[in-house]
PDB file of C-alpha atoms and ligand atoms in Angstrom:
ATOM      1  CA  MET A 109     111.424 127.116 108.053  1.00 95.00           C
ATOM      2  CA  ARG A 110     110.015 128.257 105.548  1.00 96.00           C
ATOM      3  CA  ILE A 111     107.262 125.583 104.198  1.00 97.00           C
ATOM      4  CA  ASP A 112     104.568 126.827 100.535  1.00 98.00           C
ATOM      5  CA  VAL A 113     101.519 124.739 100.359  1.00 98.00           C
ATOM      6  CA  VAL A 114      99.247 124.740  97.327  1.00 98.00           C
ATOM      7  CA  SER A 115      95.642 123.871  97.391  1.00 98.00           C
ATOM      8  CA  ILE A 116      92.579 124.400  95.844  1.00 98.00           C
ATOM      9  CA  PHE A 117      91.238 124.771  99.628  1.00 98.00           C
ATOM     10  CA  PRO A 118      93.453 127.159 101.280  1.00 98.00           C
ATOM     11  CA  GLU A 119      91.248 127.164 104.178  1.00 98.00           C
ATOM     12  CA  TYR A 120      91.815 123.626 104.981  1.00 97.00           C
ATOM     13  CA  LEU A 121      95.025 124.923 106.013  1.00 98.00           C
ATOM     14  CA  GLN A 122      93.637 127.064 108.720  1.00 98.00           C
ATOM     15  CA  ALA A 123      93.949 124.380 111.515  1.00 97.00           C
ATOM     16  CA  LEU A 124      97.500 125.687 110.929  1.00 98.00           C
ATOM     17  CA  ASP A 125      96.949 129.079 113.257  1.00 97.00           C
ATOM     18  CA  ILE A 126      95.976 127.123 116.257  1.00 96.00           C
ATOM     19  CA  SER A 127      97.779 125.179 118.639  1.00 95.00           C
ATOM     20  CA  LEU A 128     102.100 124.778 118.747  1.00 95.00           C
ATOM     21  CA  ILE A 129     102.487 125.348 115.119  1.00 97.00           C
ATOM     22  CA  GLY A 130     100.104 128.642 115.085  1.00 97.00           C
ATOM     23  CA  LYS A 131     102.266 129.930 117.784  1.00 97.00           C
ATOM     24  CA  ALA A 132     105.775 128.571 116.160  1.00 97.00           C
ATOM     25  CA  ARG A 133     104.258 130.742 112.987  1.00 97.00           C
ATOM     26  CA  ARG A 134     103.443 133.818 115.119  1.00 97.00           C
ATOM     27  CA  ASP A 135     107.024 133.395 116.984  1.00 97.00           C
ATOM     28  CA  GLY A 136     108.751 133.319 113.499  1.00 97.00           C
ATOM     29  CA  LEU A 137     110.080 130.030 113.738  1.00 97.00           C
ATOM     30  CA  LEU A 138     108.005 128.750 110.942  1.00 97.00           C
ATOM     31  CA  ASP A 139     107.144 130.791 107.959  1.00 97.00           C
ATOM     32  CA  VAL A 140     103.983 129.190 106.309  1.00 97.00           C
ATOM     33  CA  ARG A 141     102.154 130.544 103.250  1.00 97.00           C
ATOM     34  CA  ILE A 142      99.336 129.290 101.915  1.00 98.00           C
ATOM     35  CA  HIS A 143      98.366 129.310  98.134  1.00 98.00           C
ATOM     36  CA  ASP A 144      95.276 129.064  96.167  1.00 98.00           C
ATOM     37  CA  LEU A 145      95.765 127.069  93.508  1.00 98.00           C
ATOM     38  CA  ARG A 146      92.997 128.794  91.502  1.00 98.00           C
ATOM     39  CA  GLU A 147      94.808 132.180  91.441  1.00 98.00           C
ATOM     40  CA  HIS A 148      96.593 130.477  88.630  1.00 98.00           C
ATOM     41  CA  THR A 149      93.887 129.778  86.716  1.00 98.00           C
ATOM     42  CA  TYR A 150      92.200 132.835  83.834  1.00 98.00           C
ATOM     43  CA  ASP A 151      89.210 131.456  82.804  1.00 98.00           C
ATOM     44  CA  ARG A 152      85.389 132.123  84.221  1.00 98.00           C
ATOM     45  CA  HIS A 153      85.275 128.961  86.237  1.00 98.00           C
ATOM     46  CA  ARG A 154      88.544 129.075  87.485  1.00 98.00           C
ATOM     47  CA  THR A 155      88.990 125.598  85.891  1.00 98.00           C
ATOM     48  CA  VAL A 156      92.057 123.322  88.089  1.00 98.00           C
ATOM     49  CA  ASP A 157      90.418 119.899  86.228  1.00 97.00           C
ATOM     50  CA  ASP A 158      90.042 118.242  83.213  1.00 97.00           C
ATOM     51  CA  THR A 159      88.915 114.741  81.333  1.00 97.00           C
ATOM     52  CA  PRO A 160      91.795 111.896  81.856  1.00 97.00           C
ATOM     53  CA  TYR A 161      93.330 111.474  78.743  1.00 98.00           C
ATOM     54  CA  GLY A 162      93.145 107.712  77.565  1.00 98.00           C
ATOM     55  CA  GLY A 163      89.657 107.637  79.240  1.00 97.00           C
ATOM     56  CA  GLY A 164      88.629 105.934  82.806  1.00 96.00           C
ATOM     57  CA  ALA A 165      86.856 107.387  86.201  1.00 94.00           C
ATOM     58  CA  GLY A 166      87.036 110.782  87.509  1.00 95.00           C
ATOM     59  CA  MET A 167      89.203 113.700  86.474  1.00 97.00           C
ATOM     60  CA  VAL A 168      93.117 115.667  86.452  1.00 97.00           C
ATOM     61  CA  MET A 169      94.421 118.418  87.484  1.00 97.00           C
ATOM     62  CA  LYS A 170      95.435 120.583  84.591  1.00 98.00           C
ATOM     63  CA  PRO A 171      99.222 121.008  84.459  1.00 98.00           C
ATOM     64  CA  GLU A 172      99.024 125.600  83.616  1.00 98.00           C
ATOM     65  CA  PRO A 173      98.290 126.569  86.704  1.00 98.00           C
ATOM     66  CA  TRP A 174     100.468 124.298  88.877  1.00 98.00           C
ATOM     67  CA  ALA A 175     103.296 125.119  87.127  1.00 97.00           C
ATOM     68  CA  GLU A 176     102.768 128.797  87.245  1.00 97.00           C
ATOM     69  CA  ALA A 177     102.687 128.332  91.208  1.00 98.00           C
ATOM     70  CA  LEU A 178     105.060 126.105  91.878  1.00 97.00           C
ATOM     71  CA  SER A 179     107.244 128.471  89.150  1.00 96.00           C
ATOM     72  CA  ALA A 180     105.924 131.425  91.418  1.00 96.00           C
ATOM     73  CA  ILE A 181     106.795 129.975  94.875  1.00 96.00           C
ATOM     74  CA  ALA A 182     110.415 128.862  93.565  1.00 93.00           C
ATOM     75  CA  GLY A 183     110.654 132.597  92.086  1.00 89.00           C
ATOM     76  CA  VAL A 184     111.442 131.646  88.668  1.00 76.00           C
ATOM     77  CA  ALA A 185     109.302 132.401  85.352  1.00 63.00           C
ATOM     78  CA  PRO A 186     107.804 129.299  84.105  1.00 62.00           C
ATOM     79  CA  GLU A 187     109.613 129.323  80.585  1.00 59.00           C
ATOM     80  CA  ILE A 188     113.337 130.030  82.310  1.00 55.00           C
ATOM     81  CA  PRO A 189     114.643 126.190  83.107  1.00 56.00           C
ATOM     82  CA  ALA A 190     116.501 126.119  86.336  1.00 55.00           C
ATOM     83  CA  ALA A 191     120.122 125.682  86.341  1.00 53.00           C
ATOM     84  CA  ASP A 192     120.820 122.830  88.215  1.00 51.00           C
ATOM     85  CA  ASP A 193     122.390 123.347  91.288  1.00 49.00           C
ATOM     86  CA  GLY A 194     121.681 120.423  93.192  1.00 50.00           C
ATOM     87  CA  ASP A 195     120.713 119.733  96.900  1.00 60.00           C
ATOM     88  CA  SER A 196     120.228 123.323  97.175  1.00 73.00           C
ATOM     89  CA  ARG A 197     116.980 123.238  95.286  1.00 86.00           C
ATOM     90  CA  PRO A 198     113.649 123.170  97.188  1.00 92.00           C
ATOM     91  CA  LEU A 199     112.002 120.239  98.419  1.00 96.00           C
ATOM     92  CA  LEU A 200     108.531 119.958  96.457  1.00 98.00           C
ATOM     93  CA  LEU A 201     106.639 117.005  98.559  1.00 98.00           C
ATOM     94  CA  VAL A 202     103.673 115.657  96.786  1.00 98.00           C
ATOM     95  CA  PRO A 203     101.236 113.571  99.035  1.00 98.00           C
ATOM     96  CA  SER A 204     100.039 110.401  96.807  1.00 96.00           C
ATOM     97  CA  PRO A 205      98.745 107.020  97.941  1.00 95.00           C
ATOM     98  CA  ALA A 206     101.225 105.778  95.211  1.00 94.00           C
ATOM     99  CA  GLY A 207     104.411 108.432  97.411  1.00 96.00           C
ATOM    100  CA  GLU A 208     106.985 106.634  99.604  1.00 98.00           C
ATOM    101  CA  VAL A 209     105.517 106.063 103.461  1.00 98.00           C
ATOM    102  CA  PHE A 210     106.237 108.803 105.753  1.00 98.00           C
ATOM    103  CA  THR A 211     107.451 108.195 108.874  1.00 96.00           C
ATOM    104  CA  GLN A 212     109.560 109.344 111.351  1.00 95.00           C
ATOM    105  CA  ALA A 213     112.736 109.091 110.261  1.00 95.00           C
ATOM    106  CA  MET A 214     111.377 111.261 107.287  1.00 97.00           C
ATOM    107  CA  ALA A 215     109.847 113.724 109.586  1.00 97.00           C
ATOM    108  CA  GLN A 216     113.463 113.895 111.096  1.00 96.00           C
ATOM    109  CA  GLU A 217     115.040 114.595 107.862  1.00 97.00           C
ATOM    110  CA  LEU A 218     112.706 117.193 106.837  1.00 97.00           C
ATOM    111  CA  SER A 219     113.261 119.025 109.645  1.00 97.00           C
ATOM    112  CA  THR A 220     116.643 120.014 108.898  1.00 96.00           C
ATOM    113  CA  ARG A 221     115.298 121.628 105.034  1.00 96.00           C
ATOM    114  CA  ASP A 222     114.955 125.633 104.848  1.00 94.00           C
ATOM    115  CA  HIS A 223     112.010 125.155 102.357  1.00 95.00           C
ATOM    116  CA  LEU A 224     109.351 122.516 102.013  1.00 97.00           C
ATOM    117  CA  VAL A 225     106.468 122.866  99.123  1.00 98.00           C
ATOM    118  CA  PHE A 226     103.476 120.977  99.653  1.00 98.00           C
ATOM    119  CA  ALA A 227     101.250 120.198  96.443  1.00 98.00           C
ATOM    120  CA  CYS A 228      98.207 119.163  97.326  1.00 98.00           C
ATOM    121  CA  GLY A 229      96.182 117.096  94.373  1.00 95.00           C
ATOM    122  CA  ARG A 230      92.852 116.372  94.336  1.00 89.00           C
ATOM    123  CA  TYR A 231      89.988 114.140  91.969  1.00 82.00           C
ATOM    124  CA  GLU A 232      92.922 111.270  90.260  1.00 89.00           C
ATOM    125  CA  GLY A 233      95.755 113.582  90.450  1.00 93.00           C
ATOM    126  CA  ILE A 234      97.734 115.973  88.740  1.00 97.00           C
ATOM    127  CA  ASP A 235      99.229 115.280  85.505  1.00 97.00           C
ATOM    128  CA  GLU A 236     102.546 113.654  85.155  1.00 96.00           C
ATOM    129  CA  ARG A 237     104.685 116.087  83.358  1.00 97.00           C
ATOM    130  CA  VAL A 238     104.039 118.529  86.179  1.00 97.00           C
ATOM    131  CA  TYR A 239     105.872 116.699  87.943  1.00 97.00           C
ATOM    132  CA  GLU A 240     109.168 116.422  85.257  1.00 96.00           C
ATOM    133  CA  TYR A 241     108.736 119.940  85.106  1.00 96.00           C
ATOM    134  CA  ALA A 242     108.300 120.735  88.950  1.00 96.00           C
ATOM    135  CA  ALA A 243     112.118 118.951  89.057  1.00 96.00           C
ATOM    136  CA  GLU A 244     113.647 121.523  87.149  1.00 93.00           C
ATOM    137  CA  HIS A 245     113.173 123.404  90.119  1.00 92.00           C
ATOM    138  CA  TYR A 246     112.540 121.173  92.663  1.00 96.00           C
ATOM    139  CA  GLU A 247     113.923 118.385  93.987  1.00 96.00           C
ATOM    140  CA  VAL A 248     109.970 116.034  93.515  1.00 97.00           C
ATOM    141  CA  ARG A 249     108.990 113.587  96.326  1.00 98.00           C
ATOM    142  CA  PRO A 250     105.691 111.891  96.456  1.00 97.00           C
ATOM    143  CA  VAL A 251     104.903 110.750  99.839  1.00 98.00           C
ATOM    144  CA  SER A 252     101.685 108.528 101.613  1.00 98.00           C
ATOM    145  CA  LEU A 253     100.834 109.036 105.215  1.00 98.00           C
ATOM    146  CA  GLY A 254      99.748 104.949 104.406  1.00 97.00           C
ATOM    147  CA  ASP A 255      98.136 102.305 102.540  1.00 97.00           C
ATOM    148  CA  TYR A 256      94.784 104.251 102.437  1.00 96.00           C
ATOM    149  CA  VAL A 257      93.032 106.616 100.412  1.00 95.00           C
ATOM    150  CA  LEU A 258      91.869 110.507 100.954  1.00 96.00           C
ATOM    151  CA  ASN A 259      90.154 112.569  99.040  1.00 95.00           C
ATOM    152  CA  GLY A 260      93.178 115.047  98.567  1.00 96.00           C
ATOM    153  CA  GLY A 261      96.506 115.708 100.086  1.00 97.00           C
ATOM    154  CA  GLU A 262      95.219 118.654 102.691  1.00 98.00           C
ATOM    155  CA  VAL A 263      94.775 116.345 105.515  1.00 98.00           C
ATOM    156  CA  ALA A 264      98.073 114.875 104.773  1.00 98.00           C
ATOM    157  CA  VAL A 265      99.755 117.574 104.841  1.00 98.00           C
ATOM    158  CA  LEU A 266      98.454 119.138 107.987  1.00 98.00           C
ATOM    159  CA  ALA A 267      99.547 115.543 109.673  1.00 98.00           C
ATOM    160  CA  MET A 268     102.894 115.755 107.873  1.00 98.00           C
ATOM    161  CA  ILE A 269     103.790 119.428 108.787  1.00 98.00           C
ATOM    162  CA  GLU A 270     102.447 118.721 112.273  1.00 98.00           C
ATOM    163  CA  ALA A 271     104.694 116.126 112.430  1.00 97.00           C
ATOM    164  CA  ILE A 272     107.878 117.945 110.786  1.00 98.00           C
ATOM    165  CA  GLY A 273     106.983 121.047 112.552  1.00 98.00           C
ATOM    166  CA  ARG A 274     107.311 120.043 116.389  1.00 96.00           C
ATOM    167  CA  LEU A 275     111.185 118.734 115.688  1.00 96.00           C
ATOM    168  CA  VAL A 276     112.103 122.242 114.141  1.00 97.00           C
ATOM    169  CA  PRO A 277     113.953 123.707 117.584  1.00 95.00           C
ATOM    170  CA  GLY A 278     112.500 125.776 119.430  1.00 95.00           C
ATOM    171  CA  VAL A 279     109.170 124.820 118.704  1.00 96.00           C
ATOM    172  CA  VAL A 280     108.645 122.246 121.263  1.00 94.00           C
ATOM    173  CA  GLY A 281     108.918 123.923 124.494  1.00 87.00           C
ATOM    174  CA  ASN A 282     110.389 121.299 125.885  1.00 85.00           C
ATOM    175  CA  PRO A 283     112.850 119.183 123.897  1.00 82.00           C
ATOM    176  CA  GLU A 284     112.889 116.216 126.359  1.00 84.00           C
ATOM    177  CA  SER A 285     109.181 115.200 125.179  1.00 79.00           C
ATOM    178  CA  LEU A 286     110.595 114.843 121.888  1.00 83.00           C
ATOM    179  CA  ILE A 287     113.301 112.069 122.697  1.00 76.00           C
ATOM    180  CA  GLU A 288     111.300 109.645 125.091  1.00 71.00           C
ATOM    181  CA  GLU A 289     108.141 109.241 122.586  1.00 77.00           C
ATOM    182  CA  SER A 290     106.830 106.531 120.163  1.00 77.00           C
ATOM    183  CA  HIS A 291     109.162 105.806 117.280  1.00 82.00           C
ATOM    184  CA  SER A 292     111.936 108.197 118.340  1.00 74.00           C
ATOM    185  CA  GLU A 293     113.640 104.576 118.792  1.00 85.00           C
ATOM    186  CA  GLY A 294     112.212 102.207 116.688  1.00 92.00           C
ATOM    187  CA  LEU A 295     109.711 101.555 119.444  1.00 96.00           C
ATOM    188  CA  LEU A 296     106.177 102.588 120.789  1.00 96.00           C
ATOM    189  CA  GLU A 297     105.750 104.552 123.871  1.00 94.00           C
ATOM    190  CA  TYR A 298     105.397 102.864 126.980  1.00 96.00           C
ATOM    191  CA  PRO A 299     101.872 103.802 128.879  1.00 97.00           C
ATOM    192  CA  VAL A 300     102.102 107.020 131.216  1.00 97.00           C
ATOM    193  CA  TYR A 301      99.518 107.754 134.308  1.00 98.00           C
ATOM    194  CA  THR A 302      98.273 110.868 135.983  1.00 98.00           C
ATOM    195  CA  LYS A 303      96.700 111.104 139.261  1.00 98.00           C
ATOM    196  CA  PRO A 304      94.436 110.234 141.174  1.00 98.00           C
ATOM    197  CA  ALA A 305      96.620 106.974 142.117  1.00 97.00           C
ATOM    198  CA  VAL A 306      93.207 105.251 142.561  1.00 98.00           C
ATOM    199  CA  TRP A 307      90.792 106.019 139.795  1.00 98.00           C
ATOM    200  CA  GLU A 308      87.527 103.946 139.251  1.00 98.00           C
ATOM    201  CA  GLY A 309      89.083 101.165 141.283  1.00 98.00           C
ATOM    202  CA  ARG A 310      91.822 101.067 139.429  1.00 98.00           C
ATOM    203  CA  GLU A 311      95.408 101.584 140.398  1.00 98.00           C
ATOM    204  CA  VAL A 312      98.699 103.052 138.610  1.00 98.00           C
ATOM    205  CA  PRO A 313     101.342 100.290 139.045  1.00 98.00           C
ATOM    206  CA  GLU A 314     103.123 100.549 141.606  1.00 98.00           C
ATOM    207  CA  VAL A 315     106.271 100.606 140.359  1.00 98.00           C
ATOM    208  CA  LEU A 316     106.127 104.533 139.373  1.00 98.00           C
ATOM    209  CA  LEU A 317     104.847 105.554 143.319  1.00 97.00           C
ATOM    210  CA  ASN A 318     108.192 104.729 144.588  1.00 93.00           C
ATOM    211  CA  GLY A 319     110.552 106.793 143.584  1.00 95.00           C
ATOM    212  CA  ASN A 320     113.323 104.190 142.151  1.00 98.00           C
ATOM    213  CA  HIS A 321     114.321 105.273 139.291  1.00 97.00           C
ATOM    214  CA  GLY A 322     116.311 102.806 137.978  1.00 97.00           C
ATOM    215  CA  LYS A 323     113.536 100.577 138.009  1.00 98.00           C
ATOM    216  CA  ILE A 324     111.229 102.921 136.793  1.00 98.00           C
ATOM    217  CA  ALA A 325     113.390 103.011 133.561  1.00 96.00           C
ATOM    218  CA  ARG A 326     113.841  99.326 133.462  1.00 97.00           C
ATOM    219  CA  THR A 327     110.156  98.512 133.685  1.00 98.00           C
ATOM    220  CA  ARG A 328     109.071 101.239 130.889  1.00 97.00           C
ATOM    221  CA  ARG A 329     111.369  99.764 128.537  1.00 97.00           C
ATOM    222  CA  ALA A 330     109.772  96.442 129.743  1.00 98.00           C
ATOM    223  CA  TRP A 331     106.733  97.907 128.410  1.00 98.00           C
ATOM    224  CA  GLN A 332     107.457 100.017 125.456  1.00 97.00           C
ATOM    225  CA  LEU A 333     109.003  95.806 124.172  1.00 98.00           C
ATOM    226  CA  GLU A 334     105.790  94.126 125.144  1.00 98.00           C
ATOM    227  CA  ARG A 335     103.414  96.954 123.498  1.00 98.00           C
ATOM    228  CA  THR A 336     105.681  97.003 120.545  1.00 98.00           C
ATOM    229  CA  ALA A 337     105.404  93.277 120.227  1.00 98.00           C
ATOM    230  CA  ALA A 338     102.023  92.857 120.637  1.00 98.00           C
ATOM    231  CA  ARG A 339     100.893  95.948 118.298  1.00 98.00           C
ATOM    232  CA  ARG A 340     103.779  96.354 116.231  1.00 97.00           C
ATOM    233  CA  PRO A 341     105.693  92.918 115.571  1.00 98.00           C
ATOM    234  CA  ASP A 342     107.041  94.291 112.334  1.00 97.00           C
ATOM    235  CA  LEU A 343     108.910  96.857 114.093  1.00 96.00           C
ATOM    236  CA  ILE A 344     110.506  93.947 116.744  1.00 98.00           C
ATOM    237  CA  ARG A 345     111.900  92.005 113.535  1.00 97.00           C
ATOM    238  CA  VAL A 346     113.948  95.087 112.550  1.00 96.00           C
ATOM    239  CA  LEU A 347     115.715  96.152 115.509  1.00 96.00           C
ATOM    240  CA  ASP A 348     119.221  95.631 115.902  1.00 95.00           C
ATOM    241  CA  PRO A 349     119.985  92.971 118.586  1.00 96.00           C
ATOM    242  CA  SER A 350     123.053  94.821 119.922  1.00 95.00           C
ATOM    243  CA  THR A 351     121.073  97.515 121.258  1.00 95.00           C
ATOM    244  CA  LEU A 352     119.130  95.033 123.397  1.00 96.00           C
ATOM    245  CA  ASN A 353     120.641  94.502 126.609  1.00 96.00           C
ATOM    246  CA  ARG A 354     119.884  90.975 128.859  1.00 97.00           C
ATOM    247  CA  HIS A 355     116.396  92.465 130.511  1.00 97.00           C
ATOM    248  CA  ASP A 356     115.105  93.418 126.986  1.00 97.00           C
ATOM    249  CA  ARG A 357     115.818  89.895 125.420  1.00 97.00           C
ATOM    250  CA  ASP A 358     114.062  88.499 128.168  1.00 97.00           C
ATOM    251  CA  THR A 359     111.280  90.609 127.587  1.00 98.00           C
ATOM    252  CA  LEU A 360     111.039  89.606 124.293  1.00 98.00           C
ATOM    253  CA  TRP A 361     111.412  85.944 124.521  1.00 98.00           C
ATOM    254  CA  HIS A 362     108.447  86.019 127.091  1.00 98.00           C
ATOM    255  CA  ALA A 363     106.831  88.258 124.205  1.00 98.00           C
ATOM    256  CA  GLY A 364     107.446  85.461 121.583  1.00 98.00           C
ATOM    257  CA  PHE A 365     110.627  86.367 120.054  1.00 98.00           C
ATOM    258  CA  MET A 366     114.264  84.997 119.478  1.00 97.00           C
ATOM    259  CA  ILE A 367     117.501  86.066 118.456  1.00 96.00           C
ATOM    260  CA  GLU A 368     118.932  83.681 115.996  1.00 95.00           C
ATOM    261  CA  ASP A 369     121.806  84.571 113.231  1.00 95.00           C
ATOM    262  CA  GLY A 370     121.830  88.607 114.771  1.00 94.00           C
ATOM    263  CA  ARG A 371     118.604  88.880 113.669  1.00 96.00           C
ATOM    264  CA  ILE A 372     115.031  88.947 115.703  1.00 97.00           C
ATOM    265  CA  VAL A 373     112.683  86.354 114.569  1.00 97.00           C
ATOM    266  CA  ASP A 374     109.886  84.855 115.682  1.00 97.00           C
ATOM    267  CA  LYS A 375     110.083  82.106 118.375  1.00 96.00           C
ATOM    268  CA  PRO A 376     108.929  78.911 116.485  1.00 94.00           C
ATOM    269  CA  GLY A 377     104.942  78.422 116.908  1.00 86.00           C
ATOM    270  CA  GLU A 378     104.434  81.367 118.174  1.00 77.00           C
TER     271      GLU A 378
HETATM  272  N1  LIG B 587      96.166 111.914  99.219  1.00 57.45           N
HETATM  273  C1  LIG B 587      95.497 110.835  98.884  1.00 57.45           C
HETATM  274  N2  LIG B 587      95.316 109.323  99.554  1.00 57.45           N
HETATM  275  C2  LIG B 587      96.563 110.053 100.411  1.00 57.45           C
HETATM  276  C3  LIG B 587      97.474 109.878 101.381  1.00 57.45           C
HETATM  277  N3  LIG B 587      97.375 108.194 101.905  1.00 57.45           N
HETATM  278  N4  LIG B 587      98.535 110.060 101.866  1.00 57.45           N
HETATM  279  C4  LIG B 587      98.731 111.195 101.616  1.00 57.45           C
HETATM  280  N5  LIG B 587      97.899 111.797 100.222  1.00 57.45           N
HETATM  281  C5  LIG B 587      96.840 110.950  99.790  1.00 57.45           C
END
């Protein structure tokens, strides 16, 4: 998979040299290219921003450097509109608190793409016309990490590349570890323990020590449901009740939920 990132702080993205993503790059599984937006400025101060039309606080990123950077990555001259060749266009992901929320499902989908391009905005954002311009060469998708505001897109891009990159086949050594993890089936992960069996007077739950794998699997499933009900009840309410067995329903009942008209709802008075 090829990934391009455009930023005015390319050094922020140096974290992509280390750990699993760094190894995947060295192994040739991820072709990550970082670009400095200021390489596409031509004035003495390498200006990338200007005051907003209509007034208001802060600065807006100028369109010209973005147009040139994005055209260079797409391999087109800025003045030539692209032929509309549908979904073979690379995907341009623009981190923004005004985007659609990035989820594990989105990470899964994006991990199957050949080419992702990330445009890291700073200040109050990028001139809106850049999105229209980019749509001639890219499928454009603004994406948000969540309902909070960062100073720029770089930290969000680090998070997204890690979430997407680890799903690319071969990046994580043991693919089984991708199956049983938080969010992969709409539930949070169960709690995990390692040696020693007693630490600071606290014991590992007995069920994990007796080698009864069926019982361990059932208990872990119940822990997942209990933990998700306590921390993320919104995820419980959107589960498909047909995926729940009798044990699951019982666990959810004790956690304050019931099934009514084919949906999971809060028990009255909970
Ligand atoms: N840039 C600023 N805030 C952001 C957020 N919440 N998600 C993604 N990109 C951002």
